[in-house]
Short mmCIF file of C-alpha atoms in Angstrom, two decimals:
data_model
loop_
_atom_site.label_atom_id
_atom_site.label_comp_id
_atom_site.label_asym_id
_atom_site.label_seq_id
_atom_site.Cartn_x
_atom_site.Cartn_y
_atom_site.Cartn_z
CA UNK A 548 0.21 -0.14 0.09
CA UNK A 549 1.09 3.40 -0.84
CA UNK A 550 2.46 6.31 1.77
CA UNK A 551 -0.59 8.38 2.60
CA UNK A 552 -2.31 10.32 5.42
CA UNK A 553 -5.21 9.95 7.35
CA UNK A 554 -7.84 11.94 9.75
CA UNK A 555 -7.82 10.07 12.38
CA UNK A 556 -10.09 10.90 15.42
CA UNK A 557 -7.54 10.08 18.32
CA UNK A 558 -9.85 11.07 21.17
CA UNK A 559 -13.86 11.70 21.63
CA UNK A 560 -12.94 15.70 21.66
CA UNK A 561 -12.55 15.30 18.58
CA UNK A 562 -8.41 16.06 18.44
CA UNK A 563 -7.87 14.88 14.87
CA UNK A 564 -3.87 13.82 13.89
CA UNK A 565 -2.60 12.65 10.78
CA UNK A 566 -0.75 9.74 10.39
CA UNK A 567 2.09 8.88 7.43
CA UNK A 568 2.88 5.43 6.64
CA UNK A 569 4.55 3.34 3.76
CA UNK A 570 3.05 0.00 3.02
CA UNK A 571 2.38 -2.00 -0.01
CA UNK A 572 -0.91 -3.66 -0.90
CA UNK A 573 -0.67 -6.39 -1.12
CA UNK A 574 2.83 -6.52 -1.68
CA UNK A 575 4.01 -6.00 -5.50
CA UNK A 576 4.76 -10.37 -5.61
CA UNK A 577 1.41 -10.92 -4.25
CA UNK A 578 -0.43 -8.46 -6.94
CA UNK A 579 1.19 -9.98 -9.75
CA UNK A 580 0.45 -13.82 -8.32
CA UNK A 581 -3.02 -13.16 -7.60
CA UNK A 582 -3.61 -11.78 -11.30
CA UNK A 583 -2.15 -14.55 -12.60
CA UNK A 584 -4.23 -16.84 -11.06
CA UNK A 585 -7.03 -14.74 -12.17
CA UNK A 586 -6.04 -14.81 -15.59
CA UNK A 587 -5.48 -18.13 -15.63
CA UNK A 588 -9.39 -18.66 -14.31
CA UNK A 589 -10.43 -16.62 -17.17
CA UNK A 590 -8.47 -18.56 -19.63
CA UNK A 591 -9.85 -21.96 -18.23
CA UNK A 592 -13.41 -20.39 -18.44
CA UNK A 593 -14.81 -22.33 -21.76
CA UNK A 594 -17.46 -19.34 -21.88
CA UNK A 595 -14.63 -16.74 -22.01
CA UNK A 596 -14.96 -15.04 -25.20
CA UNK A 597 -12.42 -16.02 -27.99
CA UNK A 598 -11.25 -12.40 -28.44
CA UNK A 599 -10.88 -11.92 -24.51
CA UNK A 600 -8.31 -14.49 -24.31
CA UNK A 601 -6.56 -13.68 -27.20
CA UNK A 602 -5.93 -10.47 -25.58
CA UNK A 603 -4.78 -11.74 -22.22
CA UNK A 604 -2.41 -14.16 -23.89
CA UNK A 605 -0.67 -10.79 -25.77
CA UNK A 606 -0.31 -8.98 -22.28
CA UNK A 607 0.59 -11.87 -19.89
CA UNK A 608 4.38 -12.83 -20.84
CA UNK A 609 5.36 -16.13 -19.06
CA UNK A 610 1.92 -16.59 -17.85
CA UNK A 611 2.62 -20.66 -17.63
CA UNK A 612 0.24 -22.32 -15.10
CA UNK A 613 -0.56 -22.72 -11.54
CA UNK A 614 2.72 -24.59 -10.88
CA UNK A 615 4.19 -21.92 -11.97
CA UNK A 616 2.37 -19.35 -10.23
CA UNK A 617 3.29 -21.30 -6.95
CA UNK A 618 7.02 -21.90 -7.75
CA UNK A 619 6.84 -17.62 -8.04
CA UNK A 620 5.15 -17.21 -4.92
CA UNK A 621 7.05 -19.64 -2.65
CA UNK A 622 10.92 -18.92 -3.95
CA UNK A 623 11.35 -15.46 -6.23
CA UNK A 624 12.09 -12.40 -4.05
CA UNK A 625 10.37 -9.14 -5.78
CA UNK A 626 10.86 -6.28 -3.56
CA UNK A 627 9.24 -2.96 -3.44
CA UNK A 628 10.02 -1.88 -7.07
CA UNK A 629 10.65 -4.98 -9.12
CA UNK A 630 12.71 -4.63 -12.20
CA UNK A 631 12.10 -6.35 -15.86
CA UNK A 632 8.19 -6.53 -15.57
CA UNK A 633 6.38 -6.50 -18.75
CA UNK A 634 3.00 -6.40 -20.10
CA UNK A 635 0.10 -6.95 -17.43
CA UNK A 636 2.61 -7.72 -14.83
CA UNK A 637 4.33 -4.13 -15.23
CA UNK A 638 0.46 -2.48 -15.23
CA UNK A 639 -0.49 -4.62 -12.11
CA UNK A 640 2.34 -3.17 -9.58
CA UNK A 641 2.27 0.29 -11.31
CA UNK A 642 -0.08 2.16 -9.22
CA UNK A 643 2.18 1.53 -6.15
CA UNK A 644 5.14 2.65 -7.74
CA UNK A 645 3.59 5.82 -8.72
CA UNK A 646 1.76 6.49 -5.30
CA UNK A 647 5.23 5.76 -3.47
CA UNK A 648 7.23 7.70 -6.13
CA UNK A 649 4.99 10.90 -7.53
CA UNK A 650 3.39 13.32 -4.94
CA UNK A 651 2.92 16.00 -7.27
CA UNK A 652 0.62 14.69 -10.44
CA UNK A 653 -2.87 14.77 -9.48
CA UNK A 654 -5.46 12.14 -10.51
CA UNK A 655 -8.35 13.87 -12.42
CA UNK A 656 -11.21 14.66 -12.04
CA UNK A 657 -10.85 14.11 -8.19
CA UNK A 658 -7.08 16.33 -7.80
CA UNK A 659 -5.90 14.33 -5.51
CA UNK A 660 -2.29 12.14 -5.76
CA UNK A 661 -2.23 8.57 -6.73
CA UNK A 662 -1.57 7.07 -3.12
CA UNK A 663 -4.89 8.51 -2.25
CA UNK A 664 -6.79 6.09 -4.45
CA UNK A 665 -5.76 3.03 -2.89
CA UNK A 666 -8.04 2.94 0.05
CA UNK A 667 -11.02 4.07 1.41
CA UNK A 668 -11.31 4.38 5.42
CA UNK A 669 -15.21 4.11 5.94
CA UNK A 670 -14.97 5.18 10.03
CA UNK A 671 -13.94 8.55 8.18
CA UNK A 672 -17.14 8.69 5.91
CA UNK A 673 -19.32 8.94 9.24
CA UNK A 674 -21.48 12.46 9.38
CA UNK A 675 -20.72 12.51 13.27
CA UNK A 676 -16.98 13.32 13.98
CA UNK A 677 -16.94 11.23 17.01
CA UNK A 678 -17.47 7.95 15.08
CA UNK A 679 -14.13 8.48 13.01
CA UNK A 680 -12.42 6.04 14.88
CA UNK A 681 -11.88 2.38 14.60
CA UNK A 682 -13.14 0.42 17.47
CA UNK A 683 -12.46 -3.31 17.97
CA UNK A 684 -16.54 -4.09 18.71
CA UNK A 685 -16.91 -2.76 15.44
CA UNK A 686 -19.31 -0.08 17.43
CA UNK A 687 -17.96 2.58 14.61
CA UNK A 688 -18.61 0.34 11.34
CA UNK A 689 -20.24 2.35 8.85
CA UNK A 690 -23.45 1.78 7.24
CA UNK A 691 -22.19 1.59 3.62
CA UNK A 692 -25.71 2.91 2.52
CA UNK A 693 -24.68 6.07 3.63
CA UNK A 694 -21.25 6.39 2.19
CA UNK A 695 -21.58 9.75 -0.08
CA UNK A 696 -21.80 9.16 -4.25
CA UNK A 697 -20.41 12.38 -4.55
CA UNK A 698 -16.52 12.32 -5.11
CA UNK A 699 -16.33 15.86 -4.49
CA UNK A 700 -17.44 15.45 -0.84
CA UNK A 701 -14.63 16.74 0.98
CA UNK A 702 -14.80 13.73 3.74
CA UNK A 703 -13.03 11.50 0.86
CA UNK A 704 -10.05 13.72 1.07
CA UNK A 705 -9.00 11.91 4.34
CA UNK A 706 -11.27 8.55 3.66
CA UNK A 707 -9.68 7.78 0.26
CA UNK A 708 -10.79 7.37 -3.15
CA UNK A 709 -10.99 3.56 -3.75
CA UNK A 710 -14.52 3.28 -4.92
CA UNK A 711 -13.87 5.84 -7.10
CA UNK A 712 -10.35 4.59 -8.39
CA UNK A 713 -12.03 1.50 -9.29
CA UNK A 714 -14.92 2.69 -11.17
CA UNK A 715 -12.78 4.95 -13.17
CA UNK A 716 -10.63 2.49 -14.00
CA UNK A 717 -12.97 -0.24 -15.26
CA UNK A 718 -15.04 2.69 -17.10
CA UNK A 719 -11.97 3.42 -18.68
CA UNK A 720 -11.39 -0.25 -19.45
CA UNK A 721 -14.37 -0.44 -21.00
CA UNK A 722 -14.05 2.70 -23.33
CA UNK A 723 -10.09 1.97 -24.23
CA UNK A 724 -11.72 -1.71 -25.32
CA UNK A 725 -14.60 0.28 -27.35
CA UNK A 726 -12.08 2.43 -29.19
CA UNK A 727 -9.83 -0.68 -30.18
CA UNK A 728 -7.15 0.65 -27.90
CA UNK A 729 -5.70 -2.64 -26.49
CA UNK A 730 -2.20 -1.87 -26.03
CA UNK A 731 -0.05 1.09 -26.32
CA UNK A 732 0.85 2.83 -29.34
CA UNK A 733 4.55 2.08 -30.41
CA UNK A 734 4.57 5.30 -32.65
CA UNK A 735 3.39 7.06 -29.02
CA UNK A 736 4.90 4.95 -26.01
CA UNK A 737 4.38 8.21 -23.49
CA UNK A 738 0.57 7.74 -23.83
CA UNK A 739 -0.83 5.56 -21.26
CA UNK A 740 -4.69 5.76 -22.32
CA UNK A 741 -5.20 2.35 -23.55
CA UNK A 742 -7.24 -1.00 -22.12
CA UNK A 743 -3.56 -3.00 -20.83
CA UNK A 744 -2.89 0.26 -18.72
CA UNK A 745 -6.37 0.62 -17.44
CA UNK A 746 -7.03 -3.00 -16.90
CA UNK A 747 -3.56 -3.13 -14.94
CA UNK A 748 -4.59 -0.17 -12.67
CA UNK A 749 -8.19 -1.70 -12.70
CA UNK A 750 -6.79 -4.93 -10.86
CA UNK A 751 -4.58 -3.55 -8.66
CA UNK A 752 -7.32 -1.51 -6.92
CA UNK A 753 -9.58 -4.32 -6.81
CA UNK A 754 -6.81 -6.53 -4.85
CA UNK A 755 -6.47 -3.48 -2.93
CA UNK A 756 -9.83 -3.74 -1.86
CA UNK A 757 -9.63 -6.98 -0.33
CA UNK A 758 -7.14 -6.19 2.37
CA UNK A 759 -9.08 -5.13 5.33
CA UNK A 760 -6.62 -2.54 6.80
CA UNK A 761 -7.73 -0.44 3.33
CA UNK A 762 -10.90 -0.02 4.57
CA UNK A 763 -10.07 1.85 8.01
CA UNK A 764 -8.23 4.52 9.62
CA UNK A 765 -6.46 2.52 12.18
CA UNK A 766 -4.58 1.05 8.91
CA UNK A 767 -1.06 -0.62 11.05
CA UNK A 768 -3.52 -1.70 13.95
CA UNK A 769 -1.98 0.64 15.85
CA UNK A 770 -4.93 1.09 18.78
CA UNK A 771 -3.99 -2.72 19.72
CA UNK A 772 -0.99 -1.21 21.45
CA UNK A 773 -0.32 1.17 24.46
CA UNK A 774 2.40 2.73 22.83
CA UNK A 775 0.95 3.41 19.45
CA UNK A 776 4.05 5.63 18.46
CA UNK A 777 6.35 2.82 18.99
CA UNK A 778 3.70 -0.37 17.34
CA UNK A 779 5.08 -2.51 15.23
CA UNK A 780 3.92 -2.36 11.40
CA UNK A 781 1.16 -4.70 11.61
CA UNK A 782 0.06 -3.71 8.24
CA UNK A 783 3.34 -5.08 6.65
CA UNK A 784 3.12 -8.41 8.56
CA UNK A 785 -0.46 -8.79 6.79
CA UNK A 786 0.71 -7.98 3.42
CA UNK A 787 3.78 -8.82 2.12
CA UNK A 788 6.49 -9.44 4.79
CA UNK A 789 5.65 -13.44 5.16
CA UNK A 790 5.77 -13.70 1.38
CA UNK A 791 8.65 -11.55 0.39
CA UNK A 792 10.67 -11.00 2.92
CA UNK A 793 14.13 -10.33 2.10
CA UNK A 794 15.82 -11.92 5.16
CA UNK A 795 13.37 -14.04 6.54
CA UNK A 796 11.78 -16.45 3.99
CA UNK A 797 9.37 -18.17 6.38
CA UNK A 798 9.44 -21.51 3.95
CA UNK A 799 6.80 -23.93 5.64
CA UNK A 800 4.41 -20.88 6.74
CA UNK A 801 4.34 -19.89 2.62
CA UNK A 802 3.55 -23.54 1.70
CA UNK A 803 1.01 -23.54 4.24
CA UNK A 804 -0.55 -20.64 2.76
CA UNK A 805 -0.34 -21.26 -0.76
CA UNK A 806 -2.24 -24.50 0.65
CA UNK A 807 -4.73 -22.45 2.15
CA UNK A 808 -5.47 -19.87 -0.90
CA UNK A 809 -5.69 -22.81 -3.32
CA UNK A 810 -8.43 -24.32 -0.81
CA UNK A 811 -10.14 -20.79 -0.44
CA UNK A 812 -9.99 -20.34 -4.23
CA UNK A 813 -12.21 -23.68 -4.77
CA UNK A 814 -14.70 -22.12 -2.26
CA UNK A 815 -14.92 -19.17 -4.10
CA UNK A 816 -15.20 -19.80 -7.75
CA UNK A 817 -17.13 -16.61 -8.44
CA UNK A 818 -17.77 -13.25 -7.49
CA UNK A 819 -20.20 -13.07 -5.02
CA UNK A 820 -20.46 -8.99 -5.41
CA UNK A 821 -21.06 -9.33 -9.23
CA UNK A 822 -24.97 -9.86 -8.77
CA UNK A 823 -25.12 -6.51 -7.31
CA UNK A 824 -23.88 -5.35 -10.85
CA UNK A 825 -22.97 -1.71 -9.66
CA UNK A 826 -18.61 -1.60 -9.52
CA UNK A 827 -19.31 1.75 -7.18
CA UNK A 828 -21.67 -0.28 -4.78
CA UNK A 829 -19.72 -3.61 -4.76
CA UNK A 830 -16.63 -1.84 -3.55
CA UNK A 831 -18.13 0.01 -0.84
CA UNK A 832 -19.54 -3.84 -0.08
CA UNK A 833 -16.06 -5.49 -0.45
CA UNK A 834 -14.71 -2.68 1.84
CA UNK A 835 -17.38 -3.60 4.11
CA UNK A 836 -16.70 -7.17 4.42
CA UNK A 837 -12.98 -6.56 4.67
CA UNK A 838 -13.18 -4.66 7.59
CA UNK A 839 -14.97 -7.19 9.32
CA UNK A 840 -11.99 -9.16 9.32
CA UNK A 841 -10.01 -6.29 11.95
CA UNK A 842 -10.26 -7.55 15.10
CA UNK A 843 -8.97 -10.50 14.04
CA UNK A 844 -5.91 -8.80 12.73
CA UNK A 845 -5.67 -6.74 16.09
CA UNK A 846 -6.19 -9.59 18.61
CA UNK A 847 -3.35 -11.94 16.39
CA UNK A 848 -1.42 -8.32 16.56
CA UNK A 849 -1.51 -8.49 20.49
CA UNK A 850 -0.90 -12.27 20.97
CA UNK A 851 2.09 -11.84 18.05
CA UNK A 852 4.34 -9.09 20.24
CA UNK A 853 3.35 -10.17 23.90
CA UNK A 854 1.48 -7.13 24.00
CA UNK A 855 -0.60 -7.14 27.68
CA UNK A 856 -4.04 -5.92 28.29
CA UNK A 857 -7.31 -5.98 26.39
CA UNK A 858 -8.17 -4.27 22.74
CA UNK A 859 -9.52 -1.41 24.99
CA UNK A 860 -7.33 -1.33 27.31
CA UNK A 861 -3.76 -2.47 26.03
CA UNK A 862 -1.01 -1.86 28.78
CA UNK A 863 3.17 -2.51 29.00
CA UNK A 864 5.28 -2.55 26.31
CA UNK A 865 5.06 -4.91 22.83
CA UNK A 866 7.93 -6.64 20.94
CA UNK A 867 8.55 -7.22 17.22
CA UNK A 868 5.82 -9.38 15.35
CA UNK A 869 6.35 -13.11 15.88
CA UNK A 870 5.20 -13.69 12.28
CA UNK A 871 4.40 -17.14 12.78
CA UNK A 872 2.29 -16.41 15.44
CA UNK A 873 0.62 -14.01 14.15
CA UNK A 874 -0.64 -15.82 10.86
CA UNK A 875 -1.27 -18.88 13.21
CA UNK A 876 -3.17 -17.44 15.37
CA UNK A 877 -6.71 -18.32 16.07
CA UNK A 878 -9.71 -16.28 17.02
CA UNK A 879 -13.17 -16.27 16.12
CA UNK A 880 -15.33 -14.64 13.04
CA UNK A 881 -19.02 -15.82 13.42
CA UNK A 882 -18.62 -17.52 16.34
CA UNK A 883 -16.46 -19.93 14.11
CA UNK A 884 -12.74 -20.59 14.73
CA UNK A 885 -10.49 -19.53 11.91
CA UNK A 886 -6.48 -18.31 11.98
CA UNK A 887 -5.24 -15.37 10.27
CA UNK A 888 -3.54 -17.28 7.91
CA UNK A 889 -7.59 -18.87 6.81
CA UNK A 890 -8.38 -15.40 6.56
CA UNK A 891 -5.56 -13.69 4.41
CA UNK A 892 -6.41 -16.38 2.20
CA UNK A 893 -10.49 -16.08 2.14
CA UNK A 894 -9.48 -12.25 1.28
CA UNK A 895 -6.92 -13.31 -1.44
CA UNK A 896 -9.36 -15.81 -3.27
CA UNK A 897 -12.22 -13.07 -3.09
CA UNK A 898 -9.39 -11.12 -4.98
CA UNK A 899 -8.92 -13.55 -7.57
CA UNK A 900 -12.57 -13.88 -7.88
CA UNK A 901 -13.22 -10.28 -8.54
CA UNK A 902 -9.93 -9.57 -10.65
CA UNK A 903 -11.50 -12.49 -12.92
CA UNK A 904 -15.06 -11.14 -12.72
CA UNK A 905 -14.05 -7.50 -13.63
CA UNK A 906 -11.89 -8.44 -16.68
CA UNK A 907 -14.91 -10.59 -18.04
CA UNK A 908 -17.69 -8.35 -17.18
CA UNK A 909 -15.70 -5.16 -18.75
CA UNK A 910 -14.88 -7.30 -21.87
CA UNK A 911 -18.55 -7.89 -22.28
CA UNK A 912 -19.99 -4.94 -21.18
CA UNK A 913 -17.36 -3.25 -23.81
CA UNK A 914 -18.75 -5.66 -26.79
CA UNK A 915 -22.25 -5.82 -26.10
CA UNK A 916 -22.64 -1.62 -26.70
CA UNK A 917 -21.09 -2.15 -29.94
#
C-alpha cells in the first residue's frame, strides 16, 4: 500500500491527527501472483470469448500455469519495486510505484495524488465526527448505504477514493476496448490511455479492496498497542513480509499459506458481489466485508507481540511481531474458529474472483455496446 495521510479521531473530544506510513498492498509479488491466478481462471473458462483470451495471452508474458504461479510465490523475491516486469505484470504494480514516487501529479477529476486512490477508510465517512475512529467491537462500523456518492464530498480527502478509483479504471478499460486501444501505440509510447494500462490499475485497486486494513483509519492496527507511536508495523505483516521478506523466508508458512489459498479459491469460484451489478457499490460492499476482519488482525497482533491488556486497554510494552504466531493465531469470526492465515487466504481468494469477474464483465460490456 502506498504512503498516505489519514484524518484520525484520536479522542472523543474531536482532536484529529495526521498519520503517514509506507506500505504495500498486497505487495508487488502478491499482486502479480493474484493477477496470474485470475487470468488463468478466465483462460480456463469455456464460456469466455475467444477475443478476450487472445487479448490476455498478448499481455501476459510467461503466464504458464498454476504450478508456475506457486513457484513464483514460494521461491521468488520481488521487493517493493521489481525490475523487468512486462505487459500486465508491469501495469498491475505500477499504481504502487507511482503512489510512492510521485506526490505532485494529481489524478483527475479528483485532484488528489495517486496514493489516495488505494484505500477507503470507512469510519471517516461518518457524518458524526466522533465516530471517525476504529473500535475493536466494530461499534463505529459504517452503514455503507450512507456513504456519499459524490466524489467532491470533503470526507473523501481523508478517507480515500478507492471506490472512485475502481469505477474510473473500469470505465476507462471498457472505453479503451470499445475504441480498439488495447495496448500502447509503439509510435506514441508516452501515452497511457489504453486497455492494458487501465486493466492493470483496475485489478490492482480491486485487489487492494480486499485487504482489511485498506478499509480503516487504523490501518496499522495501532489501537491495539499501549504505545501507538512505537507500535510494530502490523500492516506490513499482513500484506507482504511472510511472502517477500529479503531476510526471513518462512518456507513452511509460505507452503501452508499456498495450500490455504488454493483451498479458499476452490470454495470461492465466483465473485459473490457481481450480482450487485454496480462497481461503485460493490467496492463499498467488499470494503465492508474486509472491515469485519479487523478485530482478528488486532488480536493476532497483540498475541504475536506479547502486548498485554485488552483490545480496549492495552498495557505495557510490545515486542517485535512473531510472524509465525501472527498468522497461526486462531480467533473467532461469526462464532467459528479461524486463523489469520485462513482469513488472509479467503480475502485473497476473493481478490482473485473479483479480478476475473471484472475482466470478463468489462470485456462483455464493451462488446455488448457495439
